[in-house]
PDB file of C-alpha atoms in Angstrom:
ATOM      1  CA  UNK A   1     -20.137  63.101 -12.160  1.00 85.00           C
ATOM      2  CA  UNK A   2     -21.139  64.953  -9.017  1.00 88.00           C
ATOM      3  CA  UNK A   3     -18.039  67.171  -9.208  1.00 92.00           C
ATOM      4  CA  UNK A   4     -18.876  67.949 -12.833  1.00 92.00           C
ATOM      5  CA  UNK A   5     -22.416  68.997 -11.876  1.00 93.00           C
ATOM      6  CA  UNK A   6     -21.059  71.299  -9.155  1.00 95.00           C
ATOM      7  CA  UNK A   7     -18.487  72.853 -11.533  1.00 94.00           C
ATOM      8  CA  UNK A   8     -20.936  73.332 -14.418  1.00 90.00           C
ATOM      9  CA  UNK A   9     -23.574  74.870 -12.135  1.00 91.00           C
ATOM     10  CA  UNK A  10     -21.013  77.394 -10.840  1.00 91.00           C
ATOM     11  CA  UNK A  11     -19.726  78.200 -14.352  1.00 87.00           C
ATOM     12  CA  UNK A  12     -23.157  78.608 -15.935  1.00 85.00           C
ATOM     13  CA  UNK A  13     -25.200  80.175 -13.108  1.00 87.00           C
ATOM     14  CA  UNK A  14     -22.809  81.570 -10.489  1.00 89.00           C
ATOM     15  CA  UNK A  15     -24.346  79.291  -7.840  1.00 93.00           C
ATOM     16  CA  UNK A  16     -22.314  77.009  -5.595  1.00 96.00           C
ATOM     17  CA  UNK A  17     -24.297  73.821  -4.970  1.00 96.00           C
ATOM     18  CA  UNK A  18     -23.987  70.618  -3.008  1.00 95.00           C
ATOM     19  CA  UNK A  19     -25.274  67.643  -4.953  1.00 91.00           C
ATOM     20  CA  UNK A  20     -27.524  64.959  -3.589  1.00 87.00           C
ATOM     21  CA  UNK A  21     -28.681  61.746  -5.265  1.00 87.00           C
ATOM     22  CA  UNK A  22     -29.165  61.258  -9.001  1.00 88.00           C
ATOM     23  CA  UNK A  23     -32.842  61.807  -9.817  1.00 87.00           C
ATOM     24  CA  UNK A  24     -32.864  61.202 -13.576  1.00 86.00           C
ATOM     25  CA  UNK A  25     -30.774  59.563 -16.284  1.00 87.00           C
ATOM     26  CA  UNK A  26     -31.883  60.108 -19.877  1.00 85.00           C
ATOM     27  CA  UNK A  27     -30.285  59.052 -23.148  1.00 87.00           C
ATOM     28  CA  UNK A  28     -31.035  60.879 -26.388  1.00 85.00           C
ATOM     29  CA  UNK A  29     -30.155  58.719 -29.357  1.00 88.00           C
ATOM     30  CA  UNK A  30     -30.333  59.906 -32.977  1.00 89.00           C
ATOM     31  CA  UNK A  31     -28.384  59.142 -36.146  1.00 91.00           C
ATOM     32  CA  UNK A  32     -26.045  62.053 -35.324  1.00 91.00           C
ATOM     33  CA  UNK A  33     -25.700  61.931 -31.523  1.00 89.00           C
ATOM     34  CA  UNK A  34     -25.905  59.788 -28.433  1.00 91.00           C
ATOM     35  CA  UNK A  35     -26.224  62.115 -25.421  1.00 89.00           C
ATOM     36  CA  UNK A  36     -26.452  61.088 -21.783  1.00 88.00           C
ATOM     37  CA  UNK A  37     -28.111  63.501 -19.315  1.00 87.00           C
ATOM     38  CA  UNK A  38     -27.598  62.870 -15.590  1.00 89.00           C
ATOM     39  CA  UNK A  39     -29.632  65.092 -13.232  1.00 88.00           C
ATOM     40  CA  UNK A  40     -28.779  65.441  -9.540  1.00 90.00           C
ATOM     41  CA  UNK A  41     -30.857  66.786  -6.698  1.00 88.00           C
ATOM     42  CA  UNK A  42     -28.859  69.768  -5.354  1.00 91.00           C
ATOM     43  CA  UNK A  43     -28.984  72.488  -2.719  1.00 93.00           C
ATOM     44  CA  UNK A  44     -27.635  76.014  -3.163  1.00 96.00           C
ATOM     45  CA  UNK A  45     -24.798  76.755  -0.747  1.00 97.00           C
ATOM     46  CA  UNK A  46     -23.914  80.272  -1.917  1.00 96.00           C
ATOM     47  CA  UNK A  47     -23.763  82.637  -4.866  1.00 92.00           C
ATOM     48  CA  UNK A  48     -26.065  84.872  -6.840  1.00 89.00           C
ATOM     49  CA  UNK A  49     -27.912  83.473  -9.854  1.00 87.00           C
ATOM     50  CA  UNK A  50     -26.605  85.197 -12.996  1.00 85.00           C
ATOM     51  CA  UNK A  51     -25.746  84.413 -16.604  1.00 82.00           C
ATOM     52  CA  UNK A  52     -21.987  84.012 -16.769  1.00 75.00           C
ATOM     53  CA  UNK A  53     -21.592  84.177 -20.553  1.00 71.00           C
ATOM     54  CA  UNK A  54     -19.452  81.021 -20.492  1.00 71.00           C
ATOM     55  CA  UNK A  55     -22.096  78.988 -22.344  1.00 70.00           C
ATOM     56  CA  UNK A  56     -23.973  80.538 -25.282  1.00 76.00           C
ATOM     57  CA  UNK A  57     -26.907  78.185 -24.593  1.00 74.00           C
ATOM     58  CA  UNK A  58     -27.587  79.892 -21.231  1.00 75.00           C
ATOM     59  CA  UNK A  59     -29.375  83.184 -21.878  1.00 80.00           C
ATOM     60  CA  UNK A  60     -31.308  83.625 -18.636  1.00 82.00           C
ATOM     61  CA  UNK A  61     -31.065  82.538 -15.006  1.00 82.00           C
ATOM     62  CA  UNK A  62     -34.038  83.011 -12.681  1.00 83.00           C
ATOM     63  CA  UNK A  63     -36.000  81.322  -9.939  1.00 86.00           C
ATOM     64  CA  UNK A  64     -39.423  79.873 -10.776  1.00 88.00           C
ATOM     65  CA  UNK A  65     -42.000  77.553  -9.261  1.00 91.00           C
ATOM     66  CA  UNK A  66     -41.805  73.818  -9.963  1.00 86.00           C
ATOM     67  CA  UNK A  67     -45.004  74.109 -12.006  1.00 88.00           C
ATOM     68  CA  UNK A  68     -43.543  76.889 -14.173  1.00 91.00           C
ATOM     69  CA  UNK A  69     -40.216  75.046 -14.551  1.00 88.00           C
ATOM     70  CA  UNK A  70     -42.123  71.947 -15.643  1.00 86.00           C
ATOM     71  CA  UNK A  71     -43.609  73.876 -18.566  1.00 87.00           C
ATOM     72  CA  UNK A  72     -40.160  74.884 -19.859  1.00 84.00           C
ATOM     73  CA  UNK A  73     -38.645  71.442 -19.129  1.00 81.00           C
ATOM     74  CA  UNK A  74     -41.478  69.011 -19.958  1.00 79.00           C
ATOM     75  CA  UNK A  75     -39.318  65.990 -20.761  1.00 78.00           C
ATOM     76  CA  UNK A  76     -39.376  64.274 -17.340  1.00 79.00           C
ATOM     77  CA  UNK A  77     -41.969  61.499 -17.226  1.00 78.00           C
ATOM     78  CA  UNK A  78     -42.915  62.103 -13.585  1.00 79.00           C
ATOM     79  CA  UNK A  79     -42.526  65.897 -13.845  1.00 80.00           C
ATOM     80  CA  UNK A  80     -40.064  67.969 -11.845  1.00 81.00           C
ATOM     81  CA  UNK A  81     -41.987  67.557  -8.596  1.00 82.00           C
ATOM     82  CA  UNK A  82     -41.954  63.784  -9.129  1.00 81.00           C
ATOM     83  CA  UNK A  83     -38.172  63.830  -9.537  1.00 79.00           C
ATOM     84  CA  UNK A  84     -37.737  65.675  -6.257  1.00 79.00           C
ATOM     85  CA  UNK A  85     -40.268  63.573  -4.343  1.00 81.00           C
ATOM     86  CA  UNK A  86     -39.366  60.235  -5.904  1.00 73.00           C
ATOM     87  CA  UNK A  87     -37.325  57.501  -4.240  1.00 70.00           C
ATOM     88  CA  UNK A  88     -34.544  57.411  -6.836  1.00 69.00           C
ATOM     89  CA  UNK A  89     -33.470  57.899 -10.404  1.00 73.00           C
ATOM     90  CA  UNK A  90     -35.818  57.495 -13.313  1.00 68.00           C
ATOM     91  CA  UNK A  91     -34.331  56.270 -16.610  1.00 69.00           C
ATOM     92  CA  UNK A  92     -35.568  57.047 -20.096  1.00 66.00           C
ATOM     93  CA  UNK A  93     -34.369  56.649 -23.684  1.00 70.00           C
ATOM     94  CA  UNK A  94     -35.430  59.141 -26.349  1.00 69.00           C
ATOM     95  CA  UNK A  95     -35.179  57.983 -29.966  1.00 68.00           C
ATOM     96  CA  UNK A  96     -36.805  59.353 -33.099  1.00 66.00           C
TER      97      UNK A  96
END
Protein backbone atom coordinates (compact mmCIF):
# COMPACT_ATOMS: atom_id res chain seq x y z
CA UNK A 1 0.00 0.00 0.00
CA UNK A 2 2.87 2.36 0.70
CA UNK A 3 4.09 2.12 -2.91
CA UNK A 4 0.57 2.90 -4.10
CA UNK A 5 0.43 6.02 -1.91
CA UNK A 6 3.77 7.21 -3.30
CA UNK A 7 2.68 6.57 -6.91
CA UNK A 8 -0.75 8.20 -6.53
CA UNK A 9 0.72 11.26 -4.79
CA UNK A 10 3.19 11.74 -7.67
CA UNK A 11 0.49 11.22 -10.34
CA UNK A 12 -2.07 13.53 -8.75
CA UNK A 13 0.11 16.29 -7.25
CA UNK A 14 3.57 16.13 -8.85
CA UNK A 15 5.15 15.58 -5.41
CA UNK A 16 7.56 12.76 -4.63
CA UNK A 17 6.96 11.59 -1.06
CA UNK A 18 8.38 9.11 1.40
CA UNK A 19 5.67 7.42 3.42
CA UNK A 20 5.75 6.88 7.14
CA UNK A 21 3.30 4.96 9.32
CA UNK A 22 -0.41 4.53 8.61
CA UNK A 23 -2.32 7.18 10.57
CA UNK A 24 -5.91 6.36 9.60
CA UNK A 25 -7.98 3.52 8.16
CA UNK A 26 -11.60 4.29 7.31
CA UNK A 27 -14.26 2.16 5.66
CA UNK A 28 -17.23 3.74 3.90
CA UNK A 29 -20.03 1.23 3.53
CA UNK A 30 -23.26 1.91 1.62
CA UNK A 31 -25.67 -0.20 -0.42
CA UNK A 32 -23.65 0.66 -3.55
CA UNK A 33 -20.03 0.72 -2.35
CA UNK A 34 -17.57 -0.52 0.22
CA UNK A 35 -14.52 1.77 0.10
CA UNK A 36 -11.38 1.47 2.20
CA UNK A 37 -9.27 4.61 2.78
CA UNK A 38 -5.74 4.16 4.15
CA UNK A 39 -3.89 7.38 5.07
CA UNK A 40 -0.12 7.47 5.58
CA UNK A 41 2.03 10.09 7.24
CA UNK A 42 4.42 11.27 4.50
CA UNK A 43 7.26 13.71 3.86
CA UNK A 44 7.86 15.55 0.59
CA UNK A 45 11.17 14.58 -0.98
CA UNK A 46 10.94 16.64 -4.18
CA UNK A 47 8.63 18.09 -6.80
CA UNK A 48 6.38 21.07 -7.27
CA UNK A 49 2.74 20.85 -6.20
CA UNK A 50 0.53 21.07 -9.31
CA UNK A 51 -2.65 19.58 -10.73
CA UNK A 52 -1.59 16.90 -13.18
CA UNK A 53 -4.95 16.42 -14.93
CA UNK A 54 -4.67 12.64 -14.47
CA UNK A 55 -7.60 12.54 -12.04
CA UNK A 56 -10.71 14.64 -12.73
CA UNK A 57 -11.44 14.72 -8.97
CA UNK A 58 -8.28 16.79 -8.33
CA UNK A 59 -8.96 20.39 -9.32
CA UNK A 60 -6.54 22.25 -7.07
CA UNK A 61 -3.26 21.61 -5.26
CA UNK A 62 -2.03 24.06 -2.63
CA UNK A 63 -0.42 24.24 0.78
CA UNK A 64 -2.58 25.18 3.77
CA UNK A 65 -2.41 25.15 7.55
CA UNK A 66 -3.59 22.07 9.45
CA UNK A 67 -6.52 24.10 10.78
CA UNK A 68 -7.59 25.13 7.27
CA UNK A 69 -7.11 21.58 5.93
CA UNK A 70 -9.26 20.27 8.77
CA UNK A 71 -12.17 22.42 7.58
CA UNK A 72 -12.04 20.91 4.07
CA UNK A 73 -11.40 17.37 5.38
CA UNK A 74 -13.51 17.18 8.57
CA UNK A 75 -14.00 13.42 8.61
CA UNK A 76 -11.12 12.45 10.94
CA UNK A 77 -12.33 11.94 14.50
CA UNK A 78 -9.17 13.35 16.11
CA UNK A 79 -8.68 16.02 13.42
CA UNK A 80 -5.67 16.27 11.14
CA UNK A 81 -3.37 17.47 13.91
CA UNK A 82 -4.45 14.48 16.01
CA UNK A 83 -3.54 12.11 13.18
CA UNK A 84 -0.06 13.58 12.92
CA UNK A 85 0.53 13.72 16.68
CA UNK A 86 -1.14 10.42 17.53
CA UNK A 87 0.66 7.18 18.37
CA UNK A 88 -0.83 5.12 15.53
CA UNK A 89 -3.70 4.49 13.19
CA UNK A 90 -7.25 5.37 14.04
CA UNK A 91 -10.00 3.17 12.56
CA UNK A 92 -13.53 4.21 11.70
CA UNK A 93 -16.52 2.81 9.81
CA UNK A 94 -18.96 5.15 8.06
CA UNK A 95 -22.41 3.75 7.29
CA UNK A 96 -25.65 5.52 6.47
